[in-house]
Backbone as numpy.savetxt, mean C-alpha at the origin, in Angstrom:
# Nx Ny Nz CAx CAy CAz Cx Cy Cz
25.11 2.65 59.80 25.75 1.54 58.99 26.20 0.58 60.55
25.66 -0.66 60.50 25.92 -1.58 61.63 27.23 -2.16 61.50
27.81 -2.59 62.86 29.26 -2.66 62.76 29.29 -4.27 63.01
29.99 -5.15 62.75 30.07 -6.63 62.93 31.35 -6.78 63.62
31.31 -7.68 64.45 32.53 -8.08 65.29 32.59 -9.65 65.01
33.51 -10.37 64.58 34.12 -11.66 64.44 34.82 -11.97 65.39
34.70 -13.31 65.86 35.49 -13.95 66.93 36.09 -15.22 66.72
37.13 -15.59 66.79 37.66 -16.72 66.12 37.76 -17.78 67.20
38.19 -19.04 67.00 38.06 -19.94 68.26 38.87 -19.82 69.01
40.22 -19.09 68.87 41.28 -18.65 69.76 41.07 -17.17 70.53
40.07 -16.62 70.10 40.10 -15.57 70.84 40.34 -14.20 70.23
40.45 -14.55 68.55 40.94 -13.17 67.87 39.82 -12.59 67.33
39.36 -11.38 67.74 38.68 -10.52 67.35 38.90 -9.49 65.82
38.20 -9.72 64.99 38.33 -8.65 63.92 37.02 -7.78 63.70
37.43 -6.48 63.91 36.43 -5.40 63.84 36.63 -4.47 63.21
35.49 -4.16 62.44 35.81 -2.64 61.52 35.57 -1.54 62.10
35.96 -0.55 61.87 35.95 0.85 62.54 36.09 1.87 61.66
34.73 2.93 62.06 34.52 4.30 61.34 35.16 5.34 62.04
35.76 6.51 61.46 36.35 7.45 62.29 35.72 8.46 61.53
34.97 9.42 62.17 34.77 10.76 61.59 35.70 11.99 62.00
36.13 12.49 61.47 37.18 13.93 61.54 36.39 14.97 61.55
37.31 16.18 62.23 36.80 17.19 62.47 36.28 17.95 61.07
37.13 17.71 60.18 36.71 18.44 58.86 35.79 17.48 58.18
34.76 16.60 58.51 33.93 16.15 57.84 34.31 14.69 56.94
35.59 14.52 56.95 36.12 13.37 56.17 35.87 12.13 57.17
35.66 10.76 56.11 35.33 9.63 56.74 36.23 9.04 56.51
36.89 8.34 57.60 37.89 7.15 57.60 37.45 6.06 57.95
38.23 4.89 57.47 37.77 3.49 57.77 39.10 2.66 58.50
38.75 2.05 59.30 40.09 1.28 59.76 39.69 -0.05 60.23
40.34 -0.99 59.89 40.30 -2.70 60.55 41.34 -2.94 61.64
40.46 -3.17 62.52 41.43 -3.32 64.01 41.37 -4.83 64.18
42.68 -5.75 64.17 42.57 -7.26 64.73 43.26 -7.20 66.01
42.20 -7.87 66.93 42.64 -7.71 68.28 42.98 -9.18 68.60
44.16 -9.62 69.52 44.07 -10.78 69.97 43.94 -10.69 71.29
44.01 -12.04 71.97 43.88 -11.98 73.38 45.09 -11.51 74.14
44.45 -10.79 75.01 45.40 -10.27 76.28 46.81 -10.63 76.46
46.67 -12.15 76.66 47.67 -12.74 77.08 48.89 -12.61 76.21
48.55 -12.92 74.96 49.36 -13.02 74.00 50.15 -11.59 73.47
49.89 -10.73 74.19 50.44 -9.18 74.11 50.70 -9.28 72.44
49.86 -9.19 71.51 50.04 -9.19 70.09 48.63 -8.08 69.44
49.09 -7.09 69.00 47.84 -6.18 68.41 48.39 -5.70 67.18
47.50 -5.82 65.99 47.74 -5.32 64.87 46.78 -4.30 64.63
47.06 -3.11 63.86 46.06 -2.19 63.49 46.57 -1.59 62.32
45.65 -1.69 61.36 45.89 -0.93 59.91 44.80 -0.08 59.45
45.04 1.36 59.09 44.27 2.23 59.03 44.40 2.53 57.54
43.31 2.99 56.76 42.95 3.08 55.45 42.53 4.56 55.72
42.79 5.60 55.18 42.75 6.90 55.13 41.61 7.37 54.47
41.29 8.68 54.42 40.18 9.27 53.68 39.70 8.69 52.16
38.61 8.78 51.82 38.32 8.23 50.68 39.39 8.90 49.57
39.65 10.30 49.60 40.15 10.86 48.91 41.69 10.04 48.87
42.30 9.85 49.70 43.54 9.14 49.77 43.53 7.91 49.24
42.21 6.92 49.40 42.21 5.55 49.03 42.01 5.51 47.66
41.53 6.60 46.82 41.54 6.24 45.36 42.96 6.78 45.10
44.00 7.38 45.88 45.18 7.45 45.27 46.28 6.49 45.60
45.55 5.42 46.83 46.39 4.46 46.96 46.71 3.27 45.76
47.77 2.49 45.88 47.78 1.52 45.00 47.03 0.23 45.51
46.83 -0.63 44.55 45.95 -2.02 44.83 46.94 -2.65 46.02
48.46 -2.54 45.70 48.96 -3.45 46.37 48.87 -3.15 48.09
48.42 -2.01 48.40 48.25 -1.80 49.75 47.12 -2.57 50.18
46.25 -2.57 49.30 45.02 -3.48 49.90 45.42 -4.88 49.90
45.95 -5.25 49.07 46.79 -6.75 48.84 47.70 -6.76 50.52
48.23 -6.11 50.82 48.95 -6.38 51.79 48.21 -6.18 53.18
47.32 -5.55 53.29 46.55 -5.92 54.38 45.56 -7.09 54.57
44.99 -7.48 53.17 44.29 -8.92 53.23 45.53 -9.90 53.72
46.82 -9.91 52.97 47.64 -10.67 53.40 48.13 -10.86 54.78
48.39 -9.66 55.39 48.30 -9.57 56.78 47.15 -10.24 57.42
46.03 -10.06 57.26 44.83 -10.88 57.94 45.20 -12.48 57.67
45.16 -12.87 56.49 45.50 -14.27 56.21 46.84 -14.66 57.34
47.83 -13.63 57.02 48.66 -14.48 58.15 48.38 -14.57 59.58
47.68 -13.38 60.14 46.91 -13.76 61.57 46.44 -14.99 61.80
45.52 -15.39 60.60 44.58 -16.35 60.80 45.46 -17.81 60.86
46.87 -17.74 59.94 47.60 -18.69 60.12 48.20 -19.04 61.48
48.58 -18.01 61.91 48.83 -18.00 63.38 48.14 -18.36 64.18
46.80 -18.02 64.10 46.17 -18.44 65.20 45.79 -20.32 64.96
45.77 -20.33 63.64 45.31 -21.91 63.04 46.53 -22.82 63.82
47.86 -22.06 63.92 49.17 -22.98 64.22 49.05 -22.90 65.66
48.60 -21.90 66.42 48.54 -21.96 67.90 47.45 -23.27 68.19
46.33 -22.93 67.31 45.21 -24.30 67.86 46.01 -25.46 67.57
46.70 -25.71 66.59 47.27 -26.95 66.22 48.04 -27.47 67.36
48.81 -26.34 67.94 49.91 -26.54 69.07 49.18 -27.26 70.31
47.88 -26.49 70.60 46.91 -26.77 71.75 46.72 -28.26 71.67
46.39 -29.02 70.45 45.75 -30.24 70.46 47.04 -31.27 69.99
48.38 -30.92 69.54 49.30 -31.67 69.38 49.54 -32.91 70.38
49.69 -32.48 71.72 50.07 -33.22 72.58 49.13 -34.32 72.63
47.69 -34.30 72.63 46.50 -35.24 72.40 47.04 -36.38 71.19
47.21 -35.52 70.14 47.48 -36.24 68.85 48.73 -37.66 68.79
49.57 -36.70 69.67 50.69 -37.42 69.82 50.58 -38.71 70.88
49.89 -38.66 71.76 49.46 -39.75 72.51 48.50 -40.73 72.24
47.88 -40.54 70.88 47.08 -41.43 70.17 45.61 -41.21 70.82
45.47 -40.10 71.23 44.02 -39.94 71.81 43.13 -39.54 70.65
41.98 -39.94 70.54 41.15 -39.21 69.56 40.98 -37.57 70.02
40.42 -36.84 68.97 39.92 -35.80 69.37 38.40 -35.77 70.02
38.19 -34.83 70.92 36.81 -34.48 71.68 36.25 -33.96 70.50
34.65 -34.56 70.89 33.96 -33.76 69.86 33.90 -32.14 69.99
34.25 -31.81 70.93 34.21 -30.24 70.89 35.32 -29.90 70.35
36.44 -30.55 70.51 37.41 -30.18 69.70 37.30 -29.94 68.06
36.65 -31.49 67.61 36.43 -31.52 66.53 35.27 -30.10 65.60
34.48 -30.00 66.49 33.51 -29.16 66.38 33.96 -27.49 66.41
34.96 -27.24 67.18 35.69 -25.99 66.93 36.58 -25.82 65.91
37.08 -27.07 65.77 38.27 -27.22 64.36 37.41 -26.72 62.83
35.94 -27.89 62.66 35.34 -27.52 61.63 34.74 -25.76 61.65
34.33 -25.56 62.92 34.08 -23.98 62.93 35.07 -23.16 62.59
36.51 -23.30 63.12 37.42 -22.53 62.66 37.82 -22.50 61.24
37.28 -23.41 60.17 37.59 -23.69 58.84 36.68 -22.88 58.36
35.49 -22.87 58.94 34.60 -22.40 58.22 34.58 -20.84 58.50
34.88 -20.42 59.60 35.17 -18.98 60.07 36.39 -18.60 58.98
37.41 -19.35 58.82 38.54 -18.86 58.16 38.11 -18.28 56.82
37.02 -19.41 55.95 36.67 -19.02 54.74 35.94 -17.67 54.71
34.76 -17.52 55.88 34.32 -16.39 55.86 34.77 -15.26 56.35
36.09 -15.66 56.81 36.76 -14.35 57.12 37.83 -13.45 55.71
38.06 -14.69 55.02 38.82 -14.16 53.51 37.70 -13.23 52.82
36.25 -13.71 53.00 35.27 -13.09 52.12 35.10 -11.70 52.72
35.03 -11.69 54.23 34.50 -10.62 54.66 35.82 -9.77 54.46
36.63 -10.05 54.60 38.19 -9.09 54.28 38.20 -8.33 53.16
37.22 -8.93 52.09 37.06 -8.37 50.77 36.00 -7.29 50.71
35.00 -8.22 51.46 33.80 -7.24 51.36 33.74 -6.19 52.37
34.75 -6.29 53.26 34.89 -5.08 53.92 35.32 -3.82 53.43
35.95 -3.75 52.28 36.56 -2.73 51.60 35.25 -2.37 50.28
34.89 -3.53 50.15 33.76 -3.10 49.22 32.51 -2.08 49.74
32.35 -2.49 50.76 31.21 -1.92 52.05 31.99 -0.49 52.12
33.17 -0.58 52.51 33.70 0.92 52.67 33.37 1.86 51.56
33.62 1.44 50.78 33.39 2.58 49.60 32.01 3.07 49.45
30.94 2.70 50.23 29.53 3.26 50.39 29.62 4.06 51.51
30.46 3.74 52.48 30.53 4.55 53.94 31.34 5.62 53.79
32.26 5.64 53.01 33.27 6.57 52.93 32.74 8.24 52.38
31.47 8.31 51.85 31.05 9.13 50.85 30.82 10.42 52.12
31.21 11.78 51.62 30.65 12.92 52.94 29.46 13.00 52.37
28.77 13.52 53.71 27.13 14.06 53.69 26.88 14.94 52.70
27.53 15.78 52.27 27.31 16.65 51.48 27.09 16.28 50.04
28.17 15.56 49.47 28.17 14.68 48.42 27.05 13.71 48.24
26.76 13.27 49.02 25.41 12.15 49.20 24.31 12.78 48.92
23.97 14.08 49.61 23.06 14.99 49.35 22.97 15.42 47.71
24.11 15.84 47.33 23.97 16.16 45.96 24.01 14.98 44.96
24.26 14.07 45.23 24.01 12.65 44.35 22.69 12.81 44.51
21.78 12.38 45.90 20.35 12.40 45.75 19.45 13.34 44.92
20.14 14.28 45.06 19.32 15.33 44.63 19.55 15.15 42.91
20.65 14.89 42.57 21.11 14.82 41.07 20.00 13.48 40.55
20.18 12.77 41.33 19.09 11.55 40.91 17.68 11.79 41.03
17.48 12.62 41.91 15.82 13.13 41.94 15.73 14.04 40.58
16.50 14.88 40.28 16.19 15.80 39.22 16.21 15.01 38.13
17.08 13.84 37.92 16.96 13.00 36.85 15.86 12.18 36.46
15.40 11.88 37.80 14.13 11.05 37.68 12.85 12.16 37.20
12.68 13.32 37.99 11.91 14.16 37.66 11.71 14.61 35.97
13.30 14.55 35.38 13.35 14.88 33.86 12.68 13.77 33.25
13.08 12.34 33.31 12.61 11.49 32.83 11.11 11.30 33.30
10.56 11.54 34.23 9.08 11.54 34.43 8.25 12.68 33.44
9.17 13.82 33.60 8.49 15.21 32.64 8.59 14.48 31.14
9.66 13.70 30.48 9.71 13.71 29.17 8.77 12.59 28.89
8.70 11.53 29.81 7.77 10.55 29.75 6.21 11.24 29.24
6.00 12.23 30.64 4.80 12.40 30.35 4.45 13.57 28.94
5.61 14.48 28.68 5.33 15.08 27.45 5.33 14.12 26.37
5.88 12.83 26.14 5.85 12.28 25.11 4.61 11.40 25.08
3.66 11.21 26.21 2.73 10.56 26.15 1.55 11.53 25.68
1.71 12.87 26.41 0.95 13.80 25.56 0.89 14.03 24.17
2.07 13.91 23.83 2.37 14.33 22.21 1.80 13.19 21.31
1.95 11.72 22.05 1.54 10.71 21.10 0.02 10.61 21.26
-0.75 11.25 22.27 -2.25 11.08 22.25 -2.87 12.20 21.63
-1.91 13.55 21.13 -2.21 14.48 20.31 -1.94 13.75 18.87
-0.96 13.26 18.72 -0.66 12.35 17.27 -2.18 11.43 16.90
-2.15 10.76 17.74 -3.47 9.81 17.67 -4.76 10.69 17.64
-4.95 11.60 18.05 -6.27 12.66 17.67 -6.27 13.10 16.11
-5.06 13.38 15.76 -4.86 14.23 14.54 -4.83 12.84 13.66
-4.42 11.73 13.93 -4.62 10.83 12.61 -5.80 10.24 12.96
-6.43 10.21 13.87 -8.03 9.77 13.80 -8.85 10.77 13.03
-8.48 12.09 13.09 -9.35 13.00 12.47 -8.93 12.91 10.84
-7.57 12.76 10.65 -7.02 12.50 9.14 -7.95 11.33 8.70
-7.92 10.41 9.43 -8.76 9.16 8.89 -10.14 9.40 8.78
-10.75 10.18 9.79 -11.91 10.41 9.41 -12.53 11.36 8.28
-11.32 12.32 7.85 -11.73 13.17 6.70 -11.45 12.43 5.47
-10.43 11.08 5.60 -10.41 10.22 4.38 -11.59 9.63 4.04
-12.12 8.97 5.16 -13.37 8.38 5.18 -14.54 9.14 4.60
-14.63 10.62 4.85 -15.46 11.36 4.13 -15.03 11.48 2.64
-13.86 12.01 2.54 -13.49 12.09 0.97 -13.62 10.80 0.11
-13.62 9.47 0.49 -14.08 8.10 -0.15 -15.46 8.55 -0.40
-16.02 8.89 0.76 -17.49 8.83 0.22 -17.81 9.67 -0.98
-17.44 10.98 -0.83 -17.73 11.63 -1.61 -17.25 11.40 -3.30
-16.27 10.59 -2.91 -15.43 10.24 -4.23 -16.29 9.11 -4.99
-16.84 8.21 -3.90 -17.94 7.42 -4.38 -19.01 7.59 -5.23
-19.55 8.74 -4.28 -20.83 9.54 -4.95 -20.65 9.85 -6.15
-19.19 10.59 -6.42 -19.14 11.37 -7.57 -19.02 10.29 -8.81
-18.34 9.00 -8.30 -18.39 8.19 -9.56 -19.65 7.56 -9.84
-20.49 7.36 -9.09 -21.84 6.99 -9.03 -22.32 8.05 -9.93
-22.27 9.20 -9.52 -23.01 10.31 -10.76 -22.36 10.10 -12.14
-20.95 9.89 -12.19 -20.47 10.03 -13.58 -20.82 8.92 -14.31
-21.21 7.76 -13.23 -21.57 6.45 -13.88 -22.91 6.48 -14.53
-23.53 6.95 -13.78 -25.12 7.15 -14.19 -25.10 8.38 -15.29
-24.53 9.45 -15.20 -24.45 10.24 -16.65 -23.81 9.54 -17.79
-22.98 8.90 -17.25 -22.21 8.23 -18.65 -23.28 7.14 -19.39
-23.83 6.25 -18.42 -25.02 5.46 -18.97 -26.35 6.55 -19.63
-26.38 7.12 -18.71 -27.57 7.93 -19.43 -26.95 8.65 -20.84
-25.77 9.24 -20.76 -25.22 9.77 -22.01 -25.37 8.35 -23.10
-25.02 7.57 -22.70 -25.02 6.52 -23.79 -26.38 6.32 -24.01
-27.34 6.19 -23.16 -28.55 5.80 -23.56 -29.05 6.97 -24.93
-28.60 8.32 -24.25 -29.27 9.24 -25.24 -28.25 9.29 -26.45
-27.18 8.80 -26.33 -26.56 8.95 -27.42 -27.17 7.66 -28.58
-27.71 6.39 -28.07 -28.21 5.34 -28.56 -29.61 5.95 -29.24
-30.24 6.71 -28.52 -31.60 7.30 -28.88 -31.14 8.45 -29.97
-30.04 9.12 -29.93 -29.96 9.97 -31.21 -29.67 9.26 -32.34
-28.71 8.35 -31.99 -28.53 7.39 -33.10 -29.72 6.83 -33.91
-30.74 6.36 -33.27 -32.11 5.65 -33.65 -32.35 6.90 -34.52
-32.86 8.09 -33.73 -33.28 9.19 -34.44 -32.70 9.61 -35.97
-31.11 9.79 -35.91 -30.61 10.09 -37.07 -30.87 8.75 -38.04
-30.81 7.62 -37.54 -31.12 6.53 -38.54 -32.29 6.55 -39.30
-33.24 7.03 -38.46 -34.59 7.37 -38.92 -34.78 8.32 -40.18
-34.14 9.43 -39.39 -34.12 10.60 -40.52 -33.30 10.30 -41.70
-32.15 9.37 -41.61 -31.49 8.87 -42.86 -32.48 8.30 -43.57
-33.23 7.31 -43.18 -34.35 6.26 -43.84 -35.26 7.32 -44.43
-35.66 8.18 -43.75 -36.75 8.93 -44.35 -36.14 9.56 -45.58
-34.99 10.35 -45.39 -34.38 11.01 -46.61 -34.16 10.29 -47.65
-33.79 9.03 -47.58 -33.20 8.29 -48.62 -34.94 7.69 -49.07
-35.85 7.26 -48.41 -36.83 7.19 -48.83 -37.56 7.98 -49.76
-37.45 9.43 -49.29 -37.74 10.59 -50.02 -37.05 10.60 -51.33
-35.75 10.36 -51.25 -35.00 10.68 -52.39 -35.59 9.31 -53.41
-35.47 8.20 -53.03 -35.92 7.11 -53.98 -37.16 7.62 -54.49
-38.05 7.80 -53.62 -39.27 8.41 -54.30 -39.44 9.26 -55.45
-38.35 10.46 -54.98 -38.22 11.52 -55.90 -37.40 10.76 -57.25
-36.61 9.90 -57.20 -35.91 9.27 -58.14 -36.62 8.05 -58.80
-37.85 7.49 -58.38 -38.40 6.82 -58.88 -38.99 6.81 -60.24
-39.54 8.27 -60.60 -40.00 8.40 -61.64 -38.63 8.94 -62.74
-37.40 8.94 -62.44 -36.40 9.30 -63.16 -36.28 8.62 -64.23
-35.41 9.13 -65.17 -34.67 8.18 -66.07 -33.47 9.24 -66.93
-32.56 7.90 -67.46 -31.27 8.75 -67.83 -31.19 8.15 -69.22
-31.19 9.18 -69.88 -31.03 8.99 -71.46 -29.94 9.33 -72.06
-29.39 8.26 -72.65 -28.06 8.95 -73.40 -28.03 8.65 -74.80
-27.08 9.71 -75.27 -27.32 9.70 -76.90 -27.99 10.13 -77.61
-28.95 10.99 -76.57 -30.18 11.81 -77.22 -29.54 12.90 -78.20
-28.32 13.41 -78.00 -27.98 14.67 -78.62 -28.38 15.96 -78.06
-28.37 17.05 -79.13 -28.78 18.65 -78.49 -29.99 18.47 -78.98
-30.62 19.36 -78.11 -32.18 19.71 -78.21 -32.32 21.35 -77.94
-32.64 21.89 -79.03 -32.83 23.22 -78.77 -34.40 23.50 -78.60
-34.78 24.91 -77.78 -35.86 25.19 -77.58 -36.03 24.56 -75.81
-37.43 24.17 -75.91 -38.21 23.49 -74.68 -37.30 22.23 -74.52
-36.63 21.87 -73.34 -36.12 20.36 -73.30 -36.94 19.38 -72.95
-38.20 19.81 -72.02 -38.91 18.62 -71.84 -39.78 18.42 -73.20
-40.28 19.25 -74.20 -40.77 18.92 -74.88 -40.13 18.08 -75.98
-38.71 18.76 -76.17 -37.79 17.82 -77.29 -37.62 16.49 -76.56
-37.65 16.10 -75.21 -37.26 14.60 -74.63 -38.63 13.65 -75.09
-39.83 14.65 -74.79 -41.11 13.81 -74.93 -41.22 13.31 -76.81
-40.80 14.31 -77.46 -40.99 13.80 -78.99 -40.04 12.92 -79.30
-38.57 13.08 -78.71 -37.75 12.22 -78.66 -37.86 10.49 -78.37
-38.72 10.44 -77.28 -38.88 9.38 -76.56 -40.00 8.72 -77.59
-40.96 9.33 -78.21 -41.95 8.94 -78.99 -41.57 8.71 -80.25
-40.63 9.34 -80.72 -40.08 8.93 -82.12 -39.17 7.90 -82.00
-38.29 7.62 -81.04 -37.33 6.59 -81.10 -37.69 5.28 -80.65
-38.79 5.23 -79.72 -39.03 4.00 -78.70 -40.59 3.96 -78.81
-41.37 4.82 -79.34 -42.76 4.66 -79.47 -43.46 4.87 -78.34
-43.20 5.34 -77.23 -43.72 5.75 -76.15 -44.18 7.24 -75.87
-45.29 7.03 -75.37 -45.94 8.59 -75.43 -45.79 9.15 -73.70
-45.02 9.90 -73.46 -45.06 10.04 -71.88 -45.19 11.74 -71.62
-45.41 12.16 -70.17 -45.24 13.49 -69.83 -43.74 13.52 -69.18
-43.02 14.68 -69.45 -42.00 14.55 -68.74 -42.37 16.19 -68.22
-41.74 16.06 -66.75 -42.19 17.03 -65.96 -41.16 18.22 -65.79
-39.58 17.31 -65.74 -38.29 18.39 -65.76 -37.50 17.17 -66.55
-36.74 17.99 -67.16 -35.27 17.36 -67.70 -34.20 18.35 -67.69
-32.92 17.81 -67.50 -31.88 18.82 -67.72 -30.68 17.74 -68.26
-29.75 18.54 -68.62 -28.39 17.89 -68.87 -27.26 17.77 -67.69
-26.83 16.21 -67.70 -26.06 15.82 -66.77 -24.71 16.21 -67.19
-24.17 15.77 -68.53 -22.83 15.83 -68.74 -22.88 16.39 -70.38
-23.15 18.02 -70.52 -22.94 18.47 -71.73 -23.99 17.78 -72.29
-23.83 17.56 -73.50 -25.02 17.06 -74.63 -25.21 15.49 -74.87
-24.38 14.71 -73.90 -24.44 13.11 -73.98 -25.47 12.68 -72.89
-25.99 13.09 -71.83 -26.55 12.24 -70.81 -27.67 13.44 -70.65
-28.81 13.09 -70.31 -30.10 13.65 -70.05 -30.71 12.94 -68.96
-31.17 13.77 -68.31 -32.20 12.99 -66.94 -33.52 13.91 -67.07
-34.30 12.91 -67.00 -35.94 13.23 -67.28 -36.63 12.60 -66.22
-37.47 13.73 -65.70 -38.65 12.83 -64.43 -39.93 12.63 -65.09
-40.40 11.84 -65.28 -41.84 11.42 -65.76 -42.78 11.50 -64.89
-43.93 11.94 -65.43 -44.74 12.10 -64.40 -45.61 11.02 -63.73
-45.30 9.94 -64.28 -45.76 8.78 -63.25 -45.21 7.59 -63.34
-45.14 6.54 -62.52 -44.69 5.30 -62.47 -45.31 4.52 -63.75
-46.49 4.57 -63.97 -47.29 3.74 -64.96 -46.76 4.24 -66.43
-46.23 5.26 -66.33 -45.43 5.91 -67.98 -44.13 5.20 -67.85
-43.50 5.32 -66.71 -42.14 5.08 -66.74 -41.93 3.47 -66.98
-43.00 2.47 -66.75 -42.72 1.28 -66.53 -42.61 1.02 -68.34
-43.24 1.43 -69.23 -42.99 1.64 -70.48 -41.64 1.96 -71.40
-40.88 2.59 -70.48 -40.09 3.05 -70.93 -38.78 2.04 -70.37
-37.56 1.94 -71.54 -36.39 1.06 -70.81 -35.16 1.59 -72.00
-34.14 2.27 -71.10 -33.53 2.97 -72.22 -32.13 2.48 -72.06
-30.99 2.52 -72.91 -29.67 1.94 -72.80 -28.96 3.24 -72.99
-27.46 2.71 -73.02 -26.72 3.73 -73.58 -26.89 3.87 -75.26
-25.88 4.63 -75.85 -26.10 5.18 -77.18 -26.15 3.64 -77.94
-27.17 3.32 -78.69 -27.09 1.96 -79.31 -26.95 2.28 -81.01
-26.59 1.61 -81.79 -27.00 1.72 -83.25 -28.22 1.17 -83.66
-28.70 1.39 -84.59 -29.99 0.97 -85.33 -30.23 -0.69 -85.13
-29.44 -1.53 -85.37 -29.70 -2.62 -85.16 -29.99 -3.27 -83.75
-28.95 -2.55 -83.00 -28.78 -2.95 -81.45 -30.26 -2.30 -80.94
-30.76 -1.50 -81.38 -32.03 -0.42 -80.78 -33.43 -1.36 -81.08
-33.11 -2.29 -82.30 -34.32 -3.26 -82.94 -34.45 -4.64 -81.79
-33.20 -4.84 -81.58 -33.16 -5.83 -80.62 -33.59 -5.34 -79.21
-33.00 -4.77 -78.86 -33.46 -3.94 -77.74 -34.89 -4.08 -77.66
-35.47 -3.41 -78.61 -37.11 -3.30 -78.86 -37.57 -4.68 -78.34
-37.15 -5.73 -79.12 -37.91 -7.02 -79.00 -37.53 -7.44 -77.39
-36.66 -7.12 -77.00 -36.33 -7.64 -75.34 -37.38 -6.69 -74.69
-37.47 -5.66 -74.75 -38.45 -4.78 -73.65 -39.80 -5.32 -73.99
-40.28 -5.84 -75.28 -41.43 -6.43 -75.61 -41.78 -7.82 -74.35
-40.51 -8.73 -74.50 -40.86 -9.78 -73.93 -40.55 -9.21 -72.40
-39.88 -8.27 -71.77 -39.87 -7.95 -70.41 -41.15 -7.56 -70.10
-41.78 -6.93 -70.77 -43.13 -6.16 -70.38 -44.28 -7.22 -70.42
-44.17 -8.31 -71.23 -45.01 -9.59 -70.98 -44.79 -10.11 -69.74
-43.34 -10.46 -69.32 -43.33 -11.17 -68.06 -43.80 -10.10 -66.89
-43.38 -8.61 -67.10 -43.88 -7.79 -66.09 -45.60 -7.76 -65.82
-46.00 -7.91 -67.01 -47.68 -7.87 -67.04 -48.05 -9.33 -66.44
-47.20 -10.30 -66.78 -47.59 -11.45 -65.86 -47.52 -11.40 -64.68
-46.72 -10.39 -63.70 -46.68 -10.08 -62.34 -45.66 -11.02 -61.92
-44.36 -11.38 -62.86 -42.94 -11.77 -62.03 -42.08 -10.65 -61.79
-42.06 -9.49 -62.12 -41.39 -8.59 -61.99 -42.05 -6.96 -61.95
-41.49 -6.65 -60.32 -42.63 -5.61 -59.99 -41.17 -4.53 -59.52
-41.63 -3.34 -58.87 -40.94 -2.39 -58.51 -40.14 -2.86 -57.42
-38.76 -2.89 -57.53 -38.00 -3.40 -56.32 -38.26 -4.75 -55.51
-38.63 -5.48 -56.53 -39.24 -6.96 -56.30 -39.17 -7.81 -57.50
-38.98 -9.09 -57.03 -38.82 -10.16 -58.02 -40.09 -11.56 -57.49
-40.47 -12.09 -58.47 -40.82 -13.70 -58.02 -39.90 -14.60 -58.48
-39.85 -15.74 -57.34 -38.86 -16.56 -57.74 -39.74 -17.99 -57.01
-39.98 -18.96 -58.39 -40.55 -20.23 -57.57 -41.95 -19.92 -56.92
-42.49 -18.95 -57.16 -43.85 -18.39 -56.70 -43.85 -17.54 -55.35
-42.74 -17.69 -55.06 -42.61 -16.53 -53.83 -42.02 -15.18 -54.30
-42.31 -13.98 -53.58 -41.95 -12.68 -53.86 -40.90 -12.40 -52.79
-40.01 -11.70 -53.49 -38.25 -11.55 -52.48 -38.47 -9.77 -52.80
-38.05 -9.13 -51.55 -37.67 -7.68 -52.16 -35.97 -7.65 -51.39
-35.44 -6.83 -52.30 -34.09 -6.51 -51.75 -33.77 -5.68 -50.70
-33.35 -6.15 -49.53 -33.01 -5.42 -48.40 -31.85 -4.47 -48.07
-31.73 -3.49 -48.33 -30.65 -2.65 -48.19 -30.11 -2.76 -47.11
-30.61 -2.77 -46.02 -29.73 -2.92 -44.59 -28.87 -4.01 -44.37
-29.45 -5.43 -44.56 -29.13 -6.74 -44.73 -28.14 -7.03 -45.89
-28.32 -6.46 -47.15 -28.03 -6.47 -48.35 -28.52 -7.78 -49.01
-29.32 -8.09 -48.93 -29.70 -9.71 -49.46 -31.39 -9.61 -49.73
-31.67 -10.47 -50.49 -33.29 -10.89 -50.63 -34.07 -11.16 -49.58
-35.02 -10.50 -49.20 -35.88 -10.74 -48.04 -37.38 -11.05 -48.61
-37.76 -12.42 -48.23 -39.02 -12.70 -48.60 -40.19 -12.16 -48.07
-40.96 -11.31 -48.49 -41.97 -10.53 -48.23 -43.40 -11.31 -48.13
-43.87 -12.34 -49.32 -44.92 -13.19 -48.94 -44.86 -14.06 -50.27
């Protein structure tokens, strides 16, 4: 530590003093030295750092107050030196004015240095052993912080690598999921196509079955009110048709539907069936009327206006479309 010495305009010297004792305790002292001719010397010691902690703030204030008192005495002495010149009306010399302004500046600096002296002394009064321990402690703290920072950085790097691996794995899973979705979509579309194809096939099969059933039923007739028939049913139906309506046909098969009231007969050909038109059980007068109507309808059929599942309207032929459930023009 560098020691500074201040000298006032009147020759007062203020000097910091550091004392190293035999037991390694550092003491600080402040010496204020006046000119030798004034025979006035003031010394104030501040003991070791341990004692400085126990000292009251009042002692420090007393020291600063004493220093200010010395400065005031010095200023008073300086004023006495130039009081004779002022009483005679003589202006101060430039040197005196310069020294006066310098003394004021030194006084301000002195007050600041008096305070800073004790602040700086708190740094110098540490023992070498304690300073080394504190330095070692600081170095250890610094090393610990450096180690912790290094470990944290390594851990962050590891976490970043793991995060990158997880992101890559997620990307692969997304690709696999997209592939599965595409496959499912393709299968679904294929399934829909297959389903539509099967529906078409089933529709065609149903149409074929319906056509076959219609073809089988095309030559069938339902006879009501025929009564009971003994013996061969087919021969009995043929005789009844010839006797009742005067039509001779060949019956391939006949059987009862509802006991003795309704009979189903399969005629051998469509041409034979066209000559038959039967209703429910009728009276004799009703059968005569129905016979005349059959003759008229036969004439119309022979004229070509009515056919099997078709009809002629205003010269155009129409067929009943079961899918659309309406008449469809055919030619």
